[in-house]
PDB file of C-alpha atoms in Angstrom:
ATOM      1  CA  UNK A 204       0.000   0.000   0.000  1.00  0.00           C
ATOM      2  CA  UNK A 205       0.611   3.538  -0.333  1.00  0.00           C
ATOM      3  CA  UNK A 206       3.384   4.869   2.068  1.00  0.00           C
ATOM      4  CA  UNK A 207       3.566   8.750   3.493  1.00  0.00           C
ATOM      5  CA  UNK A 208       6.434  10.224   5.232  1.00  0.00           C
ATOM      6  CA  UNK A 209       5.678  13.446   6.595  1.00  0.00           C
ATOM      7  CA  UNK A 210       9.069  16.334   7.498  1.00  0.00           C
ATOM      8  CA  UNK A 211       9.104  17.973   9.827  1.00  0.00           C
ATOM      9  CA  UNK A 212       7.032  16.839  12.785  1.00  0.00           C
ATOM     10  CA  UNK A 213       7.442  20.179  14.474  1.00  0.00           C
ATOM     11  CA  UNK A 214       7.940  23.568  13.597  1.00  0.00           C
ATOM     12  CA  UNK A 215       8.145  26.822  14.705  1.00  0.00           C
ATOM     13  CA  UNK A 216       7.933  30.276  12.519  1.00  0.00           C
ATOM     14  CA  UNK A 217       8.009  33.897  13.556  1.00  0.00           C
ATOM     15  CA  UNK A 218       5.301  36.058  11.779  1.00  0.00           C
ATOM     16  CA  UNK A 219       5.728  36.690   8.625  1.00  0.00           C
ATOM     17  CA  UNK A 220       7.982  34.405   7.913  1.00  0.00           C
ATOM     18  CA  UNK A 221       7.445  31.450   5.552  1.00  0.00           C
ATOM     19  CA  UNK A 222       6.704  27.331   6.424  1.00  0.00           C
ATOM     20  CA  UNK A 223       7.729  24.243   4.313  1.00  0.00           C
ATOM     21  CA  UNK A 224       6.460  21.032   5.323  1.00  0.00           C
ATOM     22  CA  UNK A 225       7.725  18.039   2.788  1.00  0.00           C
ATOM     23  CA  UNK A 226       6.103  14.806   1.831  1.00  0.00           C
ATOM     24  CA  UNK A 227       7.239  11.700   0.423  1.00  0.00           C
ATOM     25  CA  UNK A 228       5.264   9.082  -1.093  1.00  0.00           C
ATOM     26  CA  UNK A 229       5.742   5.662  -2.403  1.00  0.00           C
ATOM     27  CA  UNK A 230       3.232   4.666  -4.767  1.00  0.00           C
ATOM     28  CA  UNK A 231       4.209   5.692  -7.958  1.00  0.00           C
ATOM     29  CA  UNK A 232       1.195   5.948  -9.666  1.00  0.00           C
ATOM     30  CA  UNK A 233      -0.766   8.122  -6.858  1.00  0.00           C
ATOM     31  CA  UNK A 234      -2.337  11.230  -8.580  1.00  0.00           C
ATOM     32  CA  UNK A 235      -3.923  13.506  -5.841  1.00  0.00           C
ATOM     33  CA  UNK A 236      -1.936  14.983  -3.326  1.00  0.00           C
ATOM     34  CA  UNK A 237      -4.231  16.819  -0.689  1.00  0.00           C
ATOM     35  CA  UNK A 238      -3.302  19.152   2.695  1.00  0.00           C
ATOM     36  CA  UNK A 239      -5.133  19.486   5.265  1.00  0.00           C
ATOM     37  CA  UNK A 240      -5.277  21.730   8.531  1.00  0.00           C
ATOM     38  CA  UNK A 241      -6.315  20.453  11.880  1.00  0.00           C
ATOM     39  CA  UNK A 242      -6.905  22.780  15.001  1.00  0.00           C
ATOM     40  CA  UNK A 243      -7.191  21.822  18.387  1.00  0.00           C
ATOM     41  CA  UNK A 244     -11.153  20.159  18.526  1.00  0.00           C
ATOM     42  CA  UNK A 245     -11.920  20.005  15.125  1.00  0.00           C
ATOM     43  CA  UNK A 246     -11.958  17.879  12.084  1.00  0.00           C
ATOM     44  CA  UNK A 247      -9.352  18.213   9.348  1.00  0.00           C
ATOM     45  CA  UNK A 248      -9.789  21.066   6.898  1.00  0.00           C
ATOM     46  CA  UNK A 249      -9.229  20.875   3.110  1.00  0.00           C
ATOM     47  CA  UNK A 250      -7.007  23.781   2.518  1.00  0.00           C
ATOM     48  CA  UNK A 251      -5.313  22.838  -1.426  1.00  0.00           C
ATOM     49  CA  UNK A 252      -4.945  19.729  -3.216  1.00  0.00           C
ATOM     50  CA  UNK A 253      -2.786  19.265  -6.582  1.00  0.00           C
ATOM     51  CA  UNK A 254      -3.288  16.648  -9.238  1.00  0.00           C
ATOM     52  CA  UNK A 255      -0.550  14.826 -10.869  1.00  0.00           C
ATOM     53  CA  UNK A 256      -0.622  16.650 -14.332  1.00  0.00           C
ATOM     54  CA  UNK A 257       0.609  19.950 -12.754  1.00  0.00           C
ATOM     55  CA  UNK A 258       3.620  20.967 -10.679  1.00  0.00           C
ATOM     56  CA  UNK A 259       2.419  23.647  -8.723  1.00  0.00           C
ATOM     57  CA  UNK A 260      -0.993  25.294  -7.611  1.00  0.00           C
ATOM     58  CA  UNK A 261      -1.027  28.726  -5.975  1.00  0.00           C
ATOM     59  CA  UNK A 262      -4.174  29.883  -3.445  1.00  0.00           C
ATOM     60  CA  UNK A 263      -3.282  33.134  -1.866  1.00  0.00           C
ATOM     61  CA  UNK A 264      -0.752  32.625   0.914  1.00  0.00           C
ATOM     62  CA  UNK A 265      -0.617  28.690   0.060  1.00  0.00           C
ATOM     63  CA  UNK A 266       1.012  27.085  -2.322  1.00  0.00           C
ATOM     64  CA  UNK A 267       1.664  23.117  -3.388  1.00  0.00           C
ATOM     65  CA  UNK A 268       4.211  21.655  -5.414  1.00  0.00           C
ATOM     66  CA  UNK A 269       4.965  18.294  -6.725  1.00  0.00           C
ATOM     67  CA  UNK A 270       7.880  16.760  -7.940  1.00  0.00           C
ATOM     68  CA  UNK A 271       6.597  13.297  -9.450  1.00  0.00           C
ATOM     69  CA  UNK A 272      10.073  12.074 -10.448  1.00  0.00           C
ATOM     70  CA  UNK A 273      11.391  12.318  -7.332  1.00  0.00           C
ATOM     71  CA  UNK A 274       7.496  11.638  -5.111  1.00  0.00           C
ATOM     72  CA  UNK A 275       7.662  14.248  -3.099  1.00  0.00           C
ATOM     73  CA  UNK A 276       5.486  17.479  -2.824  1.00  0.00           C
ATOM     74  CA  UNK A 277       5.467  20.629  -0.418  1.00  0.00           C
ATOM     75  CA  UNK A 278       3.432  22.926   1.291  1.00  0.00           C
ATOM     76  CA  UNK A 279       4.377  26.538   1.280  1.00  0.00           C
ATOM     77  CA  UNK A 280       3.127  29.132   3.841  1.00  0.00           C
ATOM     78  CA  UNK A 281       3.819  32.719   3.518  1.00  0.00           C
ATOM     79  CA  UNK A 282       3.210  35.564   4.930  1.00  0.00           C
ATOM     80  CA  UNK A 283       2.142  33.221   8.192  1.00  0.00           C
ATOM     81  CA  UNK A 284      -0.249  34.500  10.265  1.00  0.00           C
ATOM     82  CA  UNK A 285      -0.642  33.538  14.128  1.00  0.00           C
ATOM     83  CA  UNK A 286      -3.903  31.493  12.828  1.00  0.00           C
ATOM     84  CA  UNK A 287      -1.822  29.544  10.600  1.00  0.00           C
ATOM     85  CA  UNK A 288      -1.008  27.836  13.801  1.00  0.00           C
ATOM     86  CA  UNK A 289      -2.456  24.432  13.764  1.00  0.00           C
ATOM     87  CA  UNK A 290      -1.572  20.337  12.458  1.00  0.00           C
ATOM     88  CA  UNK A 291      -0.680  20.320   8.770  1.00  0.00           C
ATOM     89  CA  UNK A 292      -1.027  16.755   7.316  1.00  0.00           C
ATOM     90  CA  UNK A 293      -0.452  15.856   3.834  1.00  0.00           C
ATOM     91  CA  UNK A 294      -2.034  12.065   2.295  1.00  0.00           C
ATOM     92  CA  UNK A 295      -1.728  10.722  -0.991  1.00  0.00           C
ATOM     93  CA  UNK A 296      -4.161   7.477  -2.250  1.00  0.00           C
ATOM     94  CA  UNK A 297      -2.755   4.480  -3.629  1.00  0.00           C
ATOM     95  CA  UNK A 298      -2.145   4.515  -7.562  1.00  0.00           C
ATOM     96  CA  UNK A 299      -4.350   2.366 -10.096  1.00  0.00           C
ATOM     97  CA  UNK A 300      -7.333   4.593 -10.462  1.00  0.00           C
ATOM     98  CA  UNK A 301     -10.298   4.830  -9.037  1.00  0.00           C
ATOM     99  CA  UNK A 302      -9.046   4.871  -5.160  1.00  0.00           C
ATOM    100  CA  UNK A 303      -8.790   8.651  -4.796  1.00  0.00           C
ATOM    101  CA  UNK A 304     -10.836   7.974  -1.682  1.00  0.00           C
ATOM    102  CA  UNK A 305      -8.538   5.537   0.538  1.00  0.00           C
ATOM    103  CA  UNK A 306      -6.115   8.344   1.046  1.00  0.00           C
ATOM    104  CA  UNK A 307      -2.838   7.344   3.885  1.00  0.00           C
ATOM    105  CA  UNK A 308      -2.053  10.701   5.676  1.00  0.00           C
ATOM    106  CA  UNK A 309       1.629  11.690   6.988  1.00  0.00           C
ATOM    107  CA  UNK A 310       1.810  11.529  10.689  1.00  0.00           C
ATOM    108  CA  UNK A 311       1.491  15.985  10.792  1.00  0.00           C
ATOM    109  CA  UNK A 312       3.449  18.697  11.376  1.00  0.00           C
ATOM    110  CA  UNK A 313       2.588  20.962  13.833  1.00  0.00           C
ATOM    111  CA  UNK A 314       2.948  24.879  12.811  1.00  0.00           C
ATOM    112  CA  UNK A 315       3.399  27.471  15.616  1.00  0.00           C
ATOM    113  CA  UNK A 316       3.033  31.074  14.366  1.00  0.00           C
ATOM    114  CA  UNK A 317       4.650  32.890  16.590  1.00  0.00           C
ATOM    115  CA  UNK A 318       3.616  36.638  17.343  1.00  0.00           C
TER     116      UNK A 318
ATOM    117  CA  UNK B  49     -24.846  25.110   3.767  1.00  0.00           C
ATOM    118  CA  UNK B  50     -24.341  22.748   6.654  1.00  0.00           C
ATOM    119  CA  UNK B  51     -20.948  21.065   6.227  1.00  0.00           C
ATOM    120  CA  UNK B  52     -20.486  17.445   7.254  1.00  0.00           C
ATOM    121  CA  UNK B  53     -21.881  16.810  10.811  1.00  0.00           C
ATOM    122  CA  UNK B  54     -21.576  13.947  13.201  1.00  0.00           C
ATOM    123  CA  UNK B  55     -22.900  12.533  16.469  1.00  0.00           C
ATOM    124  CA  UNK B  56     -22.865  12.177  19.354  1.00  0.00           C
ATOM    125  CA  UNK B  57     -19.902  14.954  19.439  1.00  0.00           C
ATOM    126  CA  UNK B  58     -18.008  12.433  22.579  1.00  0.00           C
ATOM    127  CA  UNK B  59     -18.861   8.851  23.958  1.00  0.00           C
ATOM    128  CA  UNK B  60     -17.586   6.341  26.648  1.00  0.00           C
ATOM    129  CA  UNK B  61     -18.120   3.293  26.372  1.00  0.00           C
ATOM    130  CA  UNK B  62     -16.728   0.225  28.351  1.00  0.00           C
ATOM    131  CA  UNK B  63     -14.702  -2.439  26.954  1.00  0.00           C
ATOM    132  CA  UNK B  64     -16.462  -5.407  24.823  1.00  0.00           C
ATOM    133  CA  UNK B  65     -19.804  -2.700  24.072  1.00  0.00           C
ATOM    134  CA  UNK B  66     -20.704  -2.300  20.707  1.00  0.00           C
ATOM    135  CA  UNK B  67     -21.357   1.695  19.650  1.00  0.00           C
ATOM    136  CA  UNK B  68     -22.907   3.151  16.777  1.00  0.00           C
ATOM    137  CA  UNK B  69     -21.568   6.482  15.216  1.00  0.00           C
ATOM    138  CA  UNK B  70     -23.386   8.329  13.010  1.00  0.00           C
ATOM    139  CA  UNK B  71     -22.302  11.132   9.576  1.00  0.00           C
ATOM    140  CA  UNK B  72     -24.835  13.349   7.571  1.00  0.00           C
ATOM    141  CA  UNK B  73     -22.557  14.392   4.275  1.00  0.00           C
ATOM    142  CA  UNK B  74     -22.494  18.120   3.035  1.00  0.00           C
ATOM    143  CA  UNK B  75     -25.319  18.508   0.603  1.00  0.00           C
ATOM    144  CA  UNK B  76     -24.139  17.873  -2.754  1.00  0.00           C
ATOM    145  CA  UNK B  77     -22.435  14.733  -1.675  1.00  0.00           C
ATOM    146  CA  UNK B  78     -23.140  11.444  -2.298  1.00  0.00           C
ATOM    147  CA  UNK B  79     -19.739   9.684  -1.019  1.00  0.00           C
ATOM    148  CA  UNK B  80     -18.957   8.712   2.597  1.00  0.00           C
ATOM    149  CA  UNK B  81     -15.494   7.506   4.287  1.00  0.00           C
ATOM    150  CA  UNK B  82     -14.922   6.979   7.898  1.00  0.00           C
ATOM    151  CA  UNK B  83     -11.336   7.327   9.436  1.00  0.00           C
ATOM    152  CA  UNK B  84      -9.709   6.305  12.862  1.00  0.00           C
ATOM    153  CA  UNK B  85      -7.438   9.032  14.079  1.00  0.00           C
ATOM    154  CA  UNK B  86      -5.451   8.142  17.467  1.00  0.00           C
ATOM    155  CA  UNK B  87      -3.861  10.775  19.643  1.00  0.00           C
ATOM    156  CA  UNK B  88      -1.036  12.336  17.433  1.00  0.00           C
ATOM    157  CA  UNK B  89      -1.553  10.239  14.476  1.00  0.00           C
ATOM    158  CA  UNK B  90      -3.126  10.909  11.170  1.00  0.00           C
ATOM    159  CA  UNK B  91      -6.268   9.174  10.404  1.00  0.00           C
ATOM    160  CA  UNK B  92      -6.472   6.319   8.986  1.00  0.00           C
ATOM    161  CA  UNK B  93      -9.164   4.849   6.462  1.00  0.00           C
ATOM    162  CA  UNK B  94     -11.655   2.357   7.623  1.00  0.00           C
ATOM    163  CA  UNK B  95     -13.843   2.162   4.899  1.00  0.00           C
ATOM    164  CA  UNK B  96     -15.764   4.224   1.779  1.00  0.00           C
ATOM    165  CA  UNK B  97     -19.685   4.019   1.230  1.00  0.00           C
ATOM    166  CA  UNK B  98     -21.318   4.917  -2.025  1.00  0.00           C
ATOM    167  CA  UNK B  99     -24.641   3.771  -3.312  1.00  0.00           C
ATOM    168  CA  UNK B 100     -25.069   1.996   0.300  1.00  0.00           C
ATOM    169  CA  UNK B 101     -22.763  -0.022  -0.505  1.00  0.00           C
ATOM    170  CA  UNK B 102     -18.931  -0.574   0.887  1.00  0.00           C
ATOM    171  CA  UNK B 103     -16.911   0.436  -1.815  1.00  0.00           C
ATOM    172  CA  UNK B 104     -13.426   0.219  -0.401  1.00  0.00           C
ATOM    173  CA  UNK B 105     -11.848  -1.072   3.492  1.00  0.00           C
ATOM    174  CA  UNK B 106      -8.444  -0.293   4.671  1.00  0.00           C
ATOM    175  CA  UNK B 107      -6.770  -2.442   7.381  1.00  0.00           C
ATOM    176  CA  UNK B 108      -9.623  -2.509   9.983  1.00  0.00           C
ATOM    177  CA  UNK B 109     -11.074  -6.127  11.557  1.00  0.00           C
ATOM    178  CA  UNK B 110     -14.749  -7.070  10.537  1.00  0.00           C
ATOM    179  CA  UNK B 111     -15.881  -5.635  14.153  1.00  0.00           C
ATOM    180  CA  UNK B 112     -15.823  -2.413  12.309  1.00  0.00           C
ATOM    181  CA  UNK B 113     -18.617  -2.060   9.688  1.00  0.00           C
ATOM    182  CA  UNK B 114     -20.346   0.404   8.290  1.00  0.00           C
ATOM    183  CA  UNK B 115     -24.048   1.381   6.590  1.00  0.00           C
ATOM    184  CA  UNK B 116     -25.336   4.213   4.124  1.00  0.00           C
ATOM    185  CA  UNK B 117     -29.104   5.137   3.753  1.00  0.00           C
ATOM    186  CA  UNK B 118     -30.708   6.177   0.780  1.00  0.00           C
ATOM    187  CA  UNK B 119     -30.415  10.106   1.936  1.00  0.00           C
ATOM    188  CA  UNK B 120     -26.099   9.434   1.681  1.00  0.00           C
ATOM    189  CA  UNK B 121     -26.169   9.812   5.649  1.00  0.00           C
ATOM    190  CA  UNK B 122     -24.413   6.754   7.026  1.00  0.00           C
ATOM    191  CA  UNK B 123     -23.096   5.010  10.375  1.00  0.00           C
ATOM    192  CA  UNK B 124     -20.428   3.157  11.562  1.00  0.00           C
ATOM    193  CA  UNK B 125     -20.534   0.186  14.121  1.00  0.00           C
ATOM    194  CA  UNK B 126     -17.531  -0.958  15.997  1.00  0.00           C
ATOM    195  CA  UNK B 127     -18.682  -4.450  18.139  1.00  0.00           C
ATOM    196  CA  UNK B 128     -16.714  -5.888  20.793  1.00  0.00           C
ATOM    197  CA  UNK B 129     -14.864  -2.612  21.844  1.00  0.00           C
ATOM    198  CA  UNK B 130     -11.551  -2.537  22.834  1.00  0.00           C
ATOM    199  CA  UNK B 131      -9.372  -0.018  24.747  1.00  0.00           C
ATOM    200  CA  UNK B 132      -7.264   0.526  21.500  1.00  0.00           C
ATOM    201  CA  UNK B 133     -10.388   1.465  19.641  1.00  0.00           C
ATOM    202  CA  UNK B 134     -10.037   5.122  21.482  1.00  0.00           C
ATOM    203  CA  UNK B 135      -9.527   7.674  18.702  1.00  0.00           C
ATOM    204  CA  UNK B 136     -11.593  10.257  17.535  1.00  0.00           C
ATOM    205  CA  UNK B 137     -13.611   8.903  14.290  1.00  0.00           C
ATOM    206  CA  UNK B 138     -13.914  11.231  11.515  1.00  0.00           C
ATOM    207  CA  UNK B 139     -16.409  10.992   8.793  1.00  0.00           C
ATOM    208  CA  UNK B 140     -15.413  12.667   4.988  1.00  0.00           C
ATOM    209  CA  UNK B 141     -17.833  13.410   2.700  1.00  0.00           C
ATOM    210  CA  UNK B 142     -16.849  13.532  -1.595  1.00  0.00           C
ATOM    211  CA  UNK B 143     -19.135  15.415  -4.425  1.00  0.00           C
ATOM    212  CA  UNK B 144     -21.343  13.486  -6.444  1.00  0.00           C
ATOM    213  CA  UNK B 145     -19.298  10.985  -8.087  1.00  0.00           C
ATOM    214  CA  UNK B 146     -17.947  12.090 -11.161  1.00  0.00           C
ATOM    215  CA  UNK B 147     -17.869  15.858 -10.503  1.00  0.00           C
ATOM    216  CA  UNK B 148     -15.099  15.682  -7.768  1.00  0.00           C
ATOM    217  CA  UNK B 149     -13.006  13.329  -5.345  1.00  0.00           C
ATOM    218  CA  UNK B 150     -11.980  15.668  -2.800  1.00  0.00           C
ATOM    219  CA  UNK B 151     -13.032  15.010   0.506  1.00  0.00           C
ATOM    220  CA  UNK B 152     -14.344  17.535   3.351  1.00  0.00           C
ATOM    221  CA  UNK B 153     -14.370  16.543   6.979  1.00  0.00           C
ATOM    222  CA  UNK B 154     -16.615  16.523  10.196  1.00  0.00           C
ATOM    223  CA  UNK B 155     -15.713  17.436  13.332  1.00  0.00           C
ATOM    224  CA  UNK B 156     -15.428  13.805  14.803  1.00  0.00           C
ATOM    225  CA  UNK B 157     -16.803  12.010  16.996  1.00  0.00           C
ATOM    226  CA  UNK B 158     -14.156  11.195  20.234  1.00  0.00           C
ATOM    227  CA  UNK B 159     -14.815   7.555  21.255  1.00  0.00           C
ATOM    228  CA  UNK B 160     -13.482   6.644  24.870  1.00  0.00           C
ATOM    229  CA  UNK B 161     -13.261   2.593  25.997  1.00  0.00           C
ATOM    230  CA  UNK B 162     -12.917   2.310  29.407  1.00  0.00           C
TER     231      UNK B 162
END
């Protein structure tokens, strides 16, 4: 099955600054590469997916790459606000088609925004 | 637009109970999964409904199953309860199937076996 390693587990960012949080995957033929955001009490929120036929995908402050030779794709925060704070977790489904729903999450990284 | 919801919001339950769990999908959607997520974990996929029907199961026993109605809304049973079944269970909801495979969460439900 599908395989997602999740960097770093931790970190912390002054305001303003900018966030990276890495993936890796395994499953070579995996095209949908979502990120969610989980605060304290709540369910995970959708924030920006990206499909396989495009390297990057831009959404304000957020942005996604993915580099499919080398199965791995990012997460990039700028600008961070203190309500960026919260657990980022990316997830990738296992390739073959059709399976877009069984998606294995990375264990999260958790953002603190510092003021 | 109501998003996903769930109930109850948190249960305890003791050890060899059986619990029910319940999802109403965002309108619009016609796609159910259910996910375990332990303390500090990411969840993991149980199972997918569509046309009240399992579609797809990850690596869960057969003391977790599932049901869908005909409005999409669906449950989850867990039998036999077992301290290690503590986690809070998320339900995801998907668009109508061929317009869109993303999937937008509930809040949970947090399951406690005493």
């Amino acid at each position: 099955g599908e395989n997602v390693e999740q960097h770093p587990s931790t970190l912390s960012v002054q305001e303003g600054d900018s966030a990276v949080i890495k993936c890796t995957y395994s499953d070579s033929a995996s095209n949908y590469f979502p990120w969610y955001k989980q605060e304290l009490g709540k369910g995970p929120q959708l924030i920006i997916d990206i499909r396989s036929n495009v390297g990057e995908k831009k959404d304000q402050r957020i942005a996604v790459t993915l580099n499919k030779t080398a199965k791995h794709f990012s997460l990039h925060i700028t600008e961070t606000q203190p309500e960026d704070s919260a657990v980022y977790f990316c997830a990738a489904p296992p390739g073959g088609g059709g399976s877009n729903y069984k998606l294995t999450f990375g264990k999260g990284t958790l953002l603190t925004v510092n003021p | 637009d109501a998003g996903v919801t769930q109930s109850p919001t948190h249960l305890i339950k003791t050890r060899g109970q059986q619990v029910t769990l319940r999802c109403s999908p965002k309108s619009g959607h016609d796609t159910v999964s259910w996910y375990q997520q332990a303390l500090g974990q990411g969840p993991q996929f149980i199972f997918q409904y569509y046309e009240e029907e399992e579609r797809q199961r990850g690596n869960f026993p057969d003391r977790f199953s599932g049901h869908q109605f005909p409005n999409y809304s669906s449950e989850l049973n867990v039998n036999a309860l077992l301290l290690g079944d503590s986690a809070l269970y998320l339900c995801a909801s998907s668009p109508l199937s061929g317009t869109g495979d993303e999937q937008y969460f509930g809040p949970g439900t947090r399951l406690t076996v005493t």
